[in-house]
PDB file of C-alpha atoms in Angstrom:
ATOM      1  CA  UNK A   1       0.000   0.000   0.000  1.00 47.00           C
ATOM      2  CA  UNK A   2       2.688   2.534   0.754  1.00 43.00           C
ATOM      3  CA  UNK A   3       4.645   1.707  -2.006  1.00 47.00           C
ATOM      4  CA  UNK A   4       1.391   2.303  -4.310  1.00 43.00           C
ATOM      5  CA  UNK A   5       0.899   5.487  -2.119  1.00 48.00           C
ATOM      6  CA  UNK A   6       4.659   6.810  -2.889  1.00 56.00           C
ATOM      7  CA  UNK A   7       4.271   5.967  -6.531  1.00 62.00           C
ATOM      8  CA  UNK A   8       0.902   8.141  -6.871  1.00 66.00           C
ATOM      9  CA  UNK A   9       2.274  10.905  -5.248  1.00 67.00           C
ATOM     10  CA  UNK A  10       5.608  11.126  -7.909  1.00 72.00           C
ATOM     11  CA  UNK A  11       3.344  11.090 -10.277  1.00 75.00           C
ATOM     12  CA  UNK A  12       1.129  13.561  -8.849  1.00 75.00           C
ATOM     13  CA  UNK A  13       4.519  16.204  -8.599  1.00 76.00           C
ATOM     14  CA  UNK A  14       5.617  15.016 -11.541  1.00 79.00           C
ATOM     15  CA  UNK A  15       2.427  16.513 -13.607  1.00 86.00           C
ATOM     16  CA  UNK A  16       2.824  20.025 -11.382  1.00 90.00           C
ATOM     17  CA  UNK A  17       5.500  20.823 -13.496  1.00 88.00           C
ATOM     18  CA  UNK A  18       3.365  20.033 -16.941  1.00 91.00           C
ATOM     19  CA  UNK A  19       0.439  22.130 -15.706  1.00 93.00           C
ATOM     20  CA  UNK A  20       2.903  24.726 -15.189  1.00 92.00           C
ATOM     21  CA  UNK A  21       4.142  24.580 -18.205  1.00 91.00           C
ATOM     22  CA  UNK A  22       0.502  24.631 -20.176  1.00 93.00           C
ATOM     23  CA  UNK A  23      -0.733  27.246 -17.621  1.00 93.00           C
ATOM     24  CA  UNK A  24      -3.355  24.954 -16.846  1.00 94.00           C
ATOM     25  CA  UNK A  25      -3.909  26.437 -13.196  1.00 95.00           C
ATOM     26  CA  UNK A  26      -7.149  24.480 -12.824  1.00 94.00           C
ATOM     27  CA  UNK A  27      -5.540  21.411 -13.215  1.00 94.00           C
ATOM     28  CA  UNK A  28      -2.141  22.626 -10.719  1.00 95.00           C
ATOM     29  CA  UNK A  29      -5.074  23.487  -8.304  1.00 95.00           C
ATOM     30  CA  UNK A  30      -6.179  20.278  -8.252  1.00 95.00           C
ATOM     31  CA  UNK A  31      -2.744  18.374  -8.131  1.00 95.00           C
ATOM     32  CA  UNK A  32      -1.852  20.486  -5.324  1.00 96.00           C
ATOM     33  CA  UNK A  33      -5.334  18.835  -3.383  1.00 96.00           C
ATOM     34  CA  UNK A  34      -4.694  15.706  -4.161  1.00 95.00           C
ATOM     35  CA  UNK A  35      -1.308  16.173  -2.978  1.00 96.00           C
ATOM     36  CA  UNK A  36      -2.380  17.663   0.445  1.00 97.00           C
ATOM     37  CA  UNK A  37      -5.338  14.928   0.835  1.00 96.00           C
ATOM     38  CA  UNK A  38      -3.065  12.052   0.629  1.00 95.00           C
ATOM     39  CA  UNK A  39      -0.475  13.512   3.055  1.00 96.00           C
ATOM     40  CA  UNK A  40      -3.396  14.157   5.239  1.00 96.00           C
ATOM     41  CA  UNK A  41      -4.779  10.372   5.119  1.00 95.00           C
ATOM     42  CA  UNK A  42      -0.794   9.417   5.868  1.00 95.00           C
ATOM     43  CA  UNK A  43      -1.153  11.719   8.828  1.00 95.00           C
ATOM     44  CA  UNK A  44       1.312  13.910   7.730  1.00 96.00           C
ATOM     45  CA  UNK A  45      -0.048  17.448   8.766  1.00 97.00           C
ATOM     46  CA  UNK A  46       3.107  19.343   7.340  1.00 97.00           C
ATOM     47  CA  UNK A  47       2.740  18.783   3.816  1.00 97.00           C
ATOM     48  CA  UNK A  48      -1.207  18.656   4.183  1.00 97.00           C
ATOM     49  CA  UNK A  49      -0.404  21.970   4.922  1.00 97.00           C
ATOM     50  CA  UNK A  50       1.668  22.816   2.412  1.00 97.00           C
ATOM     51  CA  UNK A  51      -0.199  21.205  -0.614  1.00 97.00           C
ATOM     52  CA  UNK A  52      -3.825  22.258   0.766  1.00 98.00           C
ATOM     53  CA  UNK A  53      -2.825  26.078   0.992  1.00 97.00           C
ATOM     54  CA  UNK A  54      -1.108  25.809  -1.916  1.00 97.00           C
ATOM     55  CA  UNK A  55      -4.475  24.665  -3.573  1.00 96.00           C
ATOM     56  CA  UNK A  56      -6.250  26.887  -1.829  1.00 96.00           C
ATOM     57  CA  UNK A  57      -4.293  29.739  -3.136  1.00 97.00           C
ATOM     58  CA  UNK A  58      -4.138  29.112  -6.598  1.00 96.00           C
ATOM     59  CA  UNK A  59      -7.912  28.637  -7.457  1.00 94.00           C
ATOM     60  CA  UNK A  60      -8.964  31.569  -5.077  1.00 94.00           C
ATOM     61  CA  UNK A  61      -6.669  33.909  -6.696  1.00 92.00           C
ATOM     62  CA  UNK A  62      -8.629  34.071 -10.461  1.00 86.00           C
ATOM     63  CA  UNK A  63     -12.165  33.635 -11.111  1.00 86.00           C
ATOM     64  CA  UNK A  64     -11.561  31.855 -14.133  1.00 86.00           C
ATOM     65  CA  UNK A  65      -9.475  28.986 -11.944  1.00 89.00           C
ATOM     66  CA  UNK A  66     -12.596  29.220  -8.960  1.00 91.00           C
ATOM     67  CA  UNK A  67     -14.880  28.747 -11.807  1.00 90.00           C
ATOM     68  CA  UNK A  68     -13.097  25.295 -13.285  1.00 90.00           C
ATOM     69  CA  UNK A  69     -12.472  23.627  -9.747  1.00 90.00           C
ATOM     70  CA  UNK A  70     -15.257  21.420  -8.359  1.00 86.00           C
ATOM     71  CA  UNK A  71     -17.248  23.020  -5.280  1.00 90.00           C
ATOM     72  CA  UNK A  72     -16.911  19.616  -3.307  1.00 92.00           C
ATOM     73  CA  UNK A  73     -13.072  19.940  -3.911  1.00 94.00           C
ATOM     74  CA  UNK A  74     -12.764  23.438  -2.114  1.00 94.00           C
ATOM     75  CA  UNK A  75     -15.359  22.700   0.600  1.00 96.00           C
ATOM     76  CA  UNK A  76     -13.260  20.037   1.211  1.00 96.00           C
ATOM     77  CA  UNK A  77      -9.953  22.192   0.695  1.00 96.00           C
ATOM     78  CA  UNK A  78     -11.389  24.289   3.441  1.00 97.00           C
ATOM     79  CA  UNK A  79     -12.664  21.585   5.821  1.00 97.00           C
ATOM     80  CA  UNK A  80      -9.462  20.192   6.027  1.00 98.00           C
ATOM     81  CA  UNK A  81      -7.057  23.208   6.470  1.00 97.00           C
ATOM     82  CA  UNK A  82      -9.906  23.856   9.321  1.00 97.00           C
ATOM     83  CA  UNK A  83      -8.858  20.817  10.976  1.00 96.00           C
ATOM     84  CA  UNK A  84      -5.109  21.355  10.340  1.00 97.00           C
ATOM     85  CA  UNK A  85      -5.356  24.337  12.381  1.00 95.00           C
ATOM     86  CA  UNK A  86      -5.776  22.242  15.449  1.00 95.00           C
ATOM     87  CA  UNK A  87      -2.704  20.286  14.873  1.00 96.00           C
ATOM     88  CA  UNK A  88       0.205  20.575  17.224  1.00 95.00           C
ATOM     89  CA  UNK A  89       2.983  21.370  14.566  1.00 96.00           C
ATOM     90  CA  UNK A  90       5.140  24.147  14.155  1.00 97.00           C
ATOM     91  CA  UNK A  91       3.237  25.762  11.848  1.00 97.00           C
ATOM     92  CA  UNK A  92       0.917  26.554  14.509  1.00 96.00           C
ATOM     93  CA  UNK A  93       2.449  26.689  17.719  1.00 97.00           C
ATOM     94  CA  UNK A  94       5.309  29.464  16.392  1.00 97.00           C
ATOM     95  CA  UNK A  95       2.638  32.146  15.833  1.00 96.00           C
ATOM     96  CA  UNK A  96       1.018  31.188  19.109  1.00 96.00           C
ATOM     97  CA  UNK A  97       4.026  31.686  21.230  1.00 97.00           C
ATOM     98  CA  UNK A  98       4.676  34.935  19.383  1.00 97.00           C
ATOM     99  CA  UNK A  99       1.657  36.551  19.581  1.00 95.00           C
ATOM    100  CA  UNK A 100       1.398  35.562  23.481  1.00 96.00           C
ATOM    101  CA  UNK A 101       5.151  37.001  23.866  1.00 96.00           C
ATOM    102  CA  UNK A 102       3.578  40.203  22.259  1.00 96.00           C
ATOM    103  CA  UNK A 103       0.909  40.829  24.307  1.00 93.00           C
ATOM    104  CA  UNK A 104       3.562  41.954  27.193  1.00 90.00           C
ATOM    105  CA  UNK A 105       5.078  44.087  25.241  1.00 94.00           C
ATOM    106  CA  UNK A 106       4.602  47.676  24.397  1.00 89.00           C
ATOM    107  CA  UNK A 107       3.961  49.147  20.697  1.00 93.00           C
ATOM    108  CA  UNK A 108       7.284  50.383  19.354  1.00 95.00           C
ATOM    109  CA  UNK A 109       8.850  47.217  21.337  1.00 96.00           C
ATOM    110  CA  UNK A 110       6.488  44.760  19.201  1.00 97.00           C
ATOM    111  CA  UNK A 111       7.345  47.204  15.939  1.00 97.00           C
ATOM    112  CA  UNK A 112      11.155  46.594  16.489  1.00 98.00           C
ATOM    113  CA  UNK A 113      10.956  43.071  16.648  1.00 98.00           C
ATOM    114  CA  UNK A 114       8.814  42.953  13.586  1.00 98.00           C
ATOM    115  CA  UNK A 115      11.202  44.951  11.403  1.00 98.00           C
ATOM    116  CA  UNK A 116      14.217  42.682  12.765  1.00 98.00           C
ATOM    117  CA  UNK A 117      12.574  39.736  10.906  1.00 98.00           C
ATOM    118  CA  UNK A 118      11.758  41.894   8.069  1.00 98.00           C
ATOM    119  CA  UNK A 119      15.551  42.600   7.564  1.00 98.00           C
ATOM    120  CA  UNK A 120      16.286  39.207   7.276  1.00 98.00           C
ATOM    121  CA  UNK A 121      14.592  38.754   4.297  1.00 98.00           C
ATOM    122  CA  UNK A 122      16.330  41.465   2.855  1.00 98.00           C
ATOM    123  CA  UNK A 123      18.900  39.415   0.976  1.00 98.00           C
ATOM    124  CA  UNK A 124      16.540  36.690  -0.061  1.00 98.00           C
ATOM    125  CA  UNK A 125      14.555  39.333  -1.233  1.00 98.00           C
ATOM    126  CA  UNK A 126      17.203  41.302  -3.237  1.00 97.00           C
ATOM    127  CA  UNK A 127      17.844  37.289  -5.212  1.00 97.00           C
ATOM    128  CA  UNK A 128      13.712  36.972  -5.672  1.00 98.00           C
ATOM    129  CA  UNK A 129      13.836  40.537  -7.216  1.00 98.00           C
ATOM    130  CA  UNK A 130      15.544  38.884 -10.388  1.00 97.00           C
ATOM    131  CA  UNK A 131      12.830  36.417 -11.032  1.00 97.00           C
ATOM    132  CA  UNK A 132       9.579  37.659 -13.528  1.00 93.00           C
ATOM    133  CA  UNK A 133       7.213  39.542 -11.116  1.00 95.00           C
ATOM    134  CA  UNK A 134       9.330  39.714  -8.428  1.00 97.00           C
ATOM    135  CA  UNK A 135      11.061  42.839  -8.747  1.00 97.00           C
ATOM    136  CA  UNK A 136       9.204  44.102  -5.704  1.00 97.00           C
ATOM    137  CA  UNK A 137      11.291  42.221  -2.931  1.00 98.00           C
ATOM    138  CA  UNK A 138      13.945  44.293  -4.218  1.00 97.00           C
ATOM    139  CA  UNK A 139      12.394  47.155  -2.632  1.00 98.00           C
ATOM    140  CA  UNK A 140      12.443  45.111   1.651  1.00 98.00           C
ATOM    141  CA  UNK A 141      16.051  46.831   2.184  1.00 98.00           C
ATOM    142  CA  UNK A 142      14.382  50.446   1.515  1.00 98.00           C
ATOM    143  CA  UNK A 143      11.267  49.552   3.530  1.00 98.00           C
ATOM    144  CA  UNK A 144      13.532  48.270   6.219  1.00 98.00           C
ATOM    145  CA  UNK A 145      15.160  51.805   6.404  1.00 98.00           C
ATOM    146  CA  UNK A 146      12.127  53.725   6.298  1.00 98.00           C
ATOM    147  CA  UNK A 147      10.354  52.206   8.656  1.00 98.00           C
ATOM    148  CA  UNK A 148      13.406  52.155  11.012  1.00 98.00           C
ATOM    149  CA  UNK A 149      13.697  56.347  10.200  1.00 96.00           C
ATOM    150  CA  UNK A 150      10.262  57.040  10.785  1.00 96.00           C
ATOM    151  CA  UNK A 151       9.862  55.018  14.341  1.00 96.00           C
ATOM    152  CA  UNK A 152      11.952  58.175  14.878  1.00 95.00           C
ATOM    153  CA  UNK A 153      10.536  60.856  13.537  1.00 93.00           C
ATOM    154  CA  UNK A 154       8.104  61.930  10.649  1.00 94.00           C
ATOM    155  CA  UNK A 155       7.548  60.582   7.309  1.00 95.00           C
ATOM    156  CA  UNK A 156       8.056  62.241   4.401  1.00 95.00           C
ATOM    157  CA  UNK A 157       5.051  62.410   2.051  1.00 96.00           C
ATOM    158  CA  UNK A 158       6.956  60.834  -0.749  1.00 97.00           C
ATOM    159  CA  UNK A 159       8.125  58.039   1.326  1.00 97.00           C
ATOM    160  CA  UNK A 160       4.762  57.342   2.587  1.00 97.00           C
ATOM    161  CA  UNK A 161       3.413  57.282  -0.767  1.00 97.00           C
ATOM    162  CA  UNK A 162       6.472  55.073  -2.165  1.00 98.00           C
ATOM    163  CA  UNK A 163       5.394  52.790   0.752  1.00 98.00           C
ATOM    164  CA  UNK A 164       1.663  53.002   0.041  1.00 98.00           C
ATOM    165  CA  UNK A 165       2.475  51.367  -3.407  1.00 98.00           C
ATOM    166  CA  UNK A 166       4.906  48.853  -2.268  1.00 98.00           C
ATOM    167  CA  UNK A 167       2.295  47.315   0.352  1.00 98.00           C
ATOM    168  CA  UNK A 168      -0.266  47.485  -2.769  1.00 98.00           C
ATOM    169  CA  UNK A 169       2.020  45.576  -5.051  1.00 98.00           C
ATOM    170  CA  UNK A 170       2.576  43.143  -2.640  1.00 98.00           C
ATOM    171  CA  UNK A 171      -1.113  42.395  -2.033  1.00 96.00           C
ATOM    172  CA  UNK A 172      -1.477  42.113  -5.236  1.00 96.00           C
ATOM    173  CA  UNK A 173       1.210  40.087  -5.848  1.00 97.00           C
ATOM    174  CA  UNK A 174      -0.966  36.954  -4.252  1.00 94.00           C
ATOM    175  CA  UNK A 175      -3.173  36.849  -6.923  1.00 94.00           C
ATOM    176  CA  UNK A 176      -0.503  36.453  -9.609  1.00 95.00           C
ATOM    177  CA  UNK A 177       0.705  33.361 -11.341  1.00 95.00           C
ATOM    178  CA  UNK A 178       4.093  34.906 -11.069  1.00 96.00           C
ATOM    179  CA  UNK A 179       3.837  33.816  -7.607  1.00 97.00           C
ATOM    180  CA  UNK A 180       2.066  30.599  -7.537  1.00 95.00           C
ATOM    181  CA  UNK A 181       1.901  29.425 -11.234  1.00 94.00           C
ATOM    182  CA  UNK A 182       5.445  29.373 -12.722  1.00 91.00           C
ATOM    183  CA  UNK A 183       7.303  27.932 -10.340  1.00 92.00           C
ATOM    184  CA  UNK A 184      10.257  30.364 -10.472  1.00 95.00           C
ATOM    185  CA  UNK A 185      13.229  29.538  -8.473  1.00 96.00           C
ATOM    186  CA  UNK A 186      16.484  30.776  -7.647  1.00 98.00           C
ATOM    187  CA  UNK A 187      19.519  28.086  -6.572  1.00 97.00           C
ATOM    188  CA  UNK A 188      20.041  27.539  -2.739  1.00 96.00           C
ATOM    189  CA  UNK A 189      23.825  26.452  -2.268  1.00 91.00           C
ATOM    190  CA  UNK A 190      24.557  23.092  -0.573  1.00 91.00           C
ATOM    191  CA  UNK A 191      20.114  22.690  -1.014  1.00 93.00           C
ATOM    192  CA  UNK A 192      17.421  22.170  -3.418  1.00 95.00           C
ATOM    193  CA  UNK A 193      16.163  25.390  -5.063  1.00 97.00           C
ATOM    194  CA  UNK A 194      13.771  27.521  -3.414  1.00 98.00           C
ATOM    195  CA  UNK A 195      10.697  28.332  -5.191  1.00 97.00           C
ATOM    196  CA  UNK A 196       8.545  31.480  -4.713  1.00 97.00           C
ATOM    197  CA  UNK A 197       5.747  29.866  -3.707  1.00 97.00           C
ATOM    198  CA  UNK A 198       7.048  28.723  -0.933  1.00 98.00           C
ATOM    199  CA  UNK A 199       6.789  32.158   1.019  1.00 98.00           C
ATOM    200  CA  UNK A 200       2.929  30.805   0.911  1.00 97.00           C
ATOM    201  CA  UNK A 201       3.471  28.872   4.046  1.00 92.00           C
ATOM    202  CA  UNK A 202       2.648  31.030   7.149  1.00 89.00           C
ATOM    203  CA  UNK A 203      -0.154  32.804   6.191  1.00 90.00           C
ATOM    204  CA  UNK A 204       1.730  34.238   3.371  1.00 96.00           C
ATOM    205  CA  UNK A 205       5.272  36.253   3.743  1.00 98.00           C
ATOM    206  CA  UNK A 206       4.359  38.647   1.045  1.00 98.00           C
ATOM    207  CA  UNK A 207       1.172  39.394   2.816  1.00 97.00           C
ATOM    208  CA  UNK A 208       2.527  39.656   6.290  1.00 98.00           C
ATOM    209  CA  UNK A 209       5.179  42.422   4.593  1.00 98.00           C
ATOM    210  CA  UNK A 210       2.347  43.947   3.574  1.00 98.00           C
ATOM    211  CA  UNK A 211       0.311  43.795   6.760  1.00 98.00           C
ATOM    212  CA  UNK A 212       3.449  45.294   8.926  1.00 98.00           C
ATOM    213  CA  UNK A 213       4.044  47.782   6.435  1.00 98.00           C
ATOM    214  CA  UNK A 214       0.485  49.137   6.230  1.00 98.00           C
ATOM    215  CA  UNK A 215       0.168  48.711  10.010  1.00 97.00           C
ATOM    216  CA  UNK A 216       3.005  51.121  10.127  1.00 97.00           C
ATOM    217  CA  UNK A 217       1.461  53.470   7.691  1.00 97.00           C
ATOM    218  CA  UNK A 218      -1.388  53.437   9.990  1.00 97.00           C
ATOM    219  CA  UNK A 219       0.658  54.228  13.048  1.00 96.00           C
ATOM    220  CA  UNK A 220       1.938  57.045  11.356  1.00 96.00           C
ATOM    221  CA  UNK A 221      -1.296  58.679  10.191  1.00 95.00           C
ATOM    222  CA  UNK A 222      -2.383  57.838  13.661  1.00 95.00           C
ATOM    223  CA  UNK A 223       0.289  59.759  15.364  1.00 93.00           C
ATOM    224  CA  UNK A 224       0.017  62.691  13.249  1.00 92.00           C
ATOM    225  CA  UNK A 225      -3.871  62.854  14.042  1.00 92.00           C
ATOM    226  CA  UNK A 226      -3.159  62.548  17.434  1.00 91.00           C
ATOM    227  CA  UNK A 227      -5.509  59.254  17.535  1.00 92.00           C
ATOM    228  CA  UNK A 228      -5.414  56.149  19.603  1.00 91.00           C
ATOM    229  CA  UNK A 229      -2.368  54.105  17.851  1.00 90.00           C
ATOM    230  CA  UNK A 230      -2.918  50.906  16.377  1.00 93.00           C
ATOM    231  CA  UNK A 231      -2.425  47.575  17.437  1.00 93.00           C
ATOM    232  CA  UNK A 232       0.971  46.392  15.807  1.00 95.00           C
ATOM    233  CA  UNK A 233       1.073  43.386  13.031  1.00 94.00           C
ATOM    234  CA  UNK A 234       3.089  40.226  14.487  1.00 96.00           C
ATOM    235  CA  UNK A 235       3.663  37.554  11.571  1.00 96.00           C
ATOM    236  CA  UNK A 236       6.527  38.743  10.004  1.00 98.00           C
ATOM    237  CA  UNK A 237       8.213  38.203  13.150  1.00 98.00           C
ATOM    238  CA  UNK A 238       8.445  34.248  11.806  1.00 98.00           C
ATOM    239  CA  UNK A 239       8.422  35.340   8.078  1.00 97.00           C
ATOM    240  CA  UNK A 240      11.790  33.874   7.976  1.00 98.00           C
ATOM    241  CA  UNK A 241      11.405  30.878   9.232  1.00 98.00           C
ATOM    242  CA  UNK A 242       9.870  29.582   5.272  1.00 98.00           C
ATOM    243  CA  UNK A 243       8.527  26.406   6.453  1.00 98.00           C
ATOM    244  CA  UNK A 244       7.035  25.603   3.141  1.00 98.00           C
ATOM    245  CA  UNK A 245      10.436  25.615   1.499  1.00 98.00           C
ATOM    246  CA  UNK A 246      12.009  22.804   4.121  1.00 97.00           C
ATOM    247  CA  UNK A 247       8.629  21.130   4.036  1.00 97.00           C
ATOM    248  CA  UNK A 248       8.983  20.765   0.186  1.00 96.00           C
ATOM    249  CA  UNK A 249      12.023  19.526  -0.388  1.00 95.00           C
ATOM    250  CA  UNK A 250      11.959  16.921   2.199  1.00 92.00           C
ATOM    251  CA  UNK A 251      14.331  18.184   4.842  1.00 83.00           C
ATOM    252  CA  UNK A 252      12.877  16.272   7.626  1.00 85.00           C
ATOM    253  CA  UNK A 253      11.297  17.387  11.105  1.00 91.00           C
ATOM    254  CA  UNK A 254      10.776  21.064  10.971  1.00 95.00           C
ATOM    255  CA  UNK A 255      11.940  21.127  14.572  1.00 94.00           C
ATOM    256  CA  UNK A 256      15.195  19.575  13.567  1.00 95.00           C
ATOM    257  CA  UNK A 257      16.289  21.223  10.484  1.00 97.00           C
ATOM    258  CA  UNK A 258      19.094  23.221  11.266  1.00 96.00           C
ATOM    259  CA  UNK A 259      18.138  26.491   9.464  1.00 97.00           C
ATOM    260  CA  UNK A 260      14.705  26.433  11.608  1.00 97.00           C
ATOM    261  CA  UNK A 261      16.360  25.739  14.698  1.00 97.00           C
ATOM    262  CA  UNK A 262      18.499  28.685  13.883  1.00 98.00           C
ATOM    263  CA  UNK A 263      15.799  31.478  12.829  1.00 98.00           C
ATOM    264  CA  UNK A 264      14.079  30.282  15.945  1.00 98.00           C
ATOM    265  CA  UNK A 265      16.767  31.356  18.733  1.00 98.00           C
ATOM    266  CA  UNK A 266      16.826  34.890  16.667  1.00 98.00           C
ATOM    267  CA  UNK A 267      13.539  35.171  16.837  1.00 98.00           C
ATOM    268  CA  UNK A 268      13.625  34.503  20.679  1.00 98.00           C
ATOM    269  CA  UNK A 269      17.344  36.597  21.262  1.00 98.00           C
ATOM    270  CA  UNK A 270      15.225  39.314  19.156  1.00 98.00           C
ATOM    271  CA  UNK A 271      12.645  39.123  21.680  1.00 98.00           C
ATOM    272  CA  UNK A 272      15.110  39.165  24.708  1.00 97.00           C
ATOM    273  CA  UNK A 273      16.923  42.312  22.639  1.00 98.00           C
ATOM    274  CA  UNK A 274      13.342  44.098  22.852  1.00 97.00           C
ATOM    275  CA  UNK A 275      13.046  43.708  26.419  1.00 96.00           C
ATOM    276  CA  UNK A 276      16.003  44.499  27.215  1.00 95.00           C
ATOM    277  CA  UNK A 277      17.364  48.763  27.287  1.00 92.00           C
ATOM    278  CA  UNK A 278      16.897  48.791  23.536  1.00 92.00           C
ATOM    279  CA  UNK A 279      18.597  52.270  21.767  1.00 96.00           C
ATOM    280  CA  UNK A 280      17.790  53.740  18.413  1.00 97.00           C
ATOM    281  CA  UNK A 281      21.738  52.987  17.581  1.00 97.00           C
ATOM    282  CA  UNK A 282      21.798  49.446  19.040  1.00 97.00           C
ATOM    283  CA  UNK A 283      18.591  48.369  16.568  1.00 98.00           C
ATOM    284  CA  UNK A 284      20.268  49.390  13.706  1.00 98.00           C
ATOM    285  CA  UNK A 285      23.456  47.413  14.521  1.00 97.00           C
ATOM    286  CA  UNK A 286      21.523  44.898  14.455  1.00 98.00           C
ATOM    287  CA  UNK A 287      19.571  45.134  11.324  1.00 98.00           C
ATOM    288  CA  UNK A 288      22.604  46.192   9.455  1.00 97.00           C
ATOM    289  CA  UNK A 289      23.948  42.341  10.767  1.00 97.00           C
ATOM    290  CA  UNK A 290      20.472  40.867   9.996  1.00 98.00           C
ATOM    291  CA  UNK A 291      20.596  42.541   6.430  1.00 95.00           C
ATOM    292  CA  UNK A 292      23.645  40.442   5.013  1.00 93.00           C
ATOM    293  CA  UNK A 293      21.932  37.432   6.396  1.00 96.00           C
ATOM    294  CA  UNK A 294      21.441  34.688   4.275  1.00 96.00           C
ATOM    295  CA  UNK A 295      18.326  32.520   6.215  1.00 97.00           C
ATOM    296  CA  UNK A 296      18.516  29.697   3.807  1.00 96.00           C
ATOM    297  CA  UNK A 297      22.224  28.660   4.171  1.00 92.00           C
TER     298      UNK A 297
END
């Protein structure tokens, strides 16, 4: 039976790349189900996870691809990543920690350790910016600096208009097949390639950029009315941890793989750095550190 099982499955990633190829997204929506089902009947929550919200991605993003996929198929999309929410995986449990850790700290605290995470994408970013469609993750090391100027002091109009358009192209960026239909990768020394559609795991890194970004575009707008500030965005804080990617391509128990392990203790020393008698000059030490930081290696 599991040797039948194995054998459907390679043949099930081995027609991904063919719908690709034809643009057939219908068809990669419902390879990525399938995909996700049978890892869910093998009691493999991880890449139910994966495959699942990968489905459920591609045929909510067009309404030509909603249109072709089979109501019981998405009802049953959606029943199961309902369930997989209960799980006790990492997928899960990070975010709860993180928003728990949050809640004791104040707003500009919870901001800083937010835009920590967000520099660490900064390189991977700057390599995704090559790819077709991607050119906005070239744009993370700018945003990084903005935001970190304007915790500070005002933002200039053009800035916040610059940033206005970034956090629009990246919610838009969701919805295009440059993100989930070509599967464009760039080479990952000493590891198998990354893809971008694996920033679709955890929630979705593109859209947590553009949740903390707008979040601070609110703050500032808030501050400038002299309103009651907003309550700061907490998932990029594990936007680098890319469990998708290590899900993928097999690298074992996400609590074991060593690049995981790793972006976990910063994530936790980032939180200790927070708490601790935090200066303007000490944060961006530390960014400029985080910025040459490759998370994948």
């Amino acid at each position: 039976m599991f040797h039948l099982f194995g054998k459907r499955k390679a043949a099930l990633e081995a027609r991904l790349a063919e719908y690709q190829r034809k643009q057939d997204w219908a068809g990669l929506a419902k390879a990525c189900y399938q995909l996700g089902a049978q890892a869910m009947d093998k009691r493999d929550p991880n890449r139910a996870l994966l495959w699942l919200g990968r489905a459920d991605t591609i045929y909510s993003a067009e309404d030509a691809v909603f249109e072709q996929v089979w109501e019981k198929l998405m009802d049953d999309c959606s029943d199961r990543l309902g369930h997989l929410e209960g799980e006790h995986i990492l997928y899960n449990e990070v975010p709860a920690r993180v928003g728990e850790m949050a809640e004791s700290l104040g707003d500009v605290k919870v901001r800083v350790w937010g835009l920590l995470s967000l520099a660490r994408l900064v390189k991977l970013g700057g390599r995704l910016a090559a790819l077709p469609g991607c050119e906005i993750f070239g744009k993370l090391s700018w945003a990084v600096d903005t935001v970190l100027k304007s915790l500070q002091g005002p933002l200039a109009e053009k800035d916040f208009e610059e940033m206005q358009e970034l956090c629009s192209a990246l919610y838009a960026f969701g919805d295009s097949p440059e993100f989930w239909g070509l599967g464009s990768e760039i080479t990952v020394p000493g590891g198998a390639p990354f893809q971008v559609f694996d920033l679709n795991g955890m929630m979705g890194v593109h859209l947590e950029m553009e949740a903390y970004l707008d979040g601070h575009l609110k703050l500032v707008c808030a501050r400038e009315r002299g309103e009651a500030l907003p309550a700061p965005e907490t998932g990029i804080i594990i936007g680098a941890l890319l469990p998708d990617y290590y899900v993928r391509t097999g690298a074992g128990r996400l609590e074991e793989v060593p690049q995981i392990k790793e972006e976990l203790e910063r994530i936790w020393s980032d939180y200790e750095f927070v708490c601790s008698d935090i200066t303007w000059e000490l944060t961006a030490q530390r960014i400029e550190a985080y910025r040459e930081l490759d998370v994948l290696a």
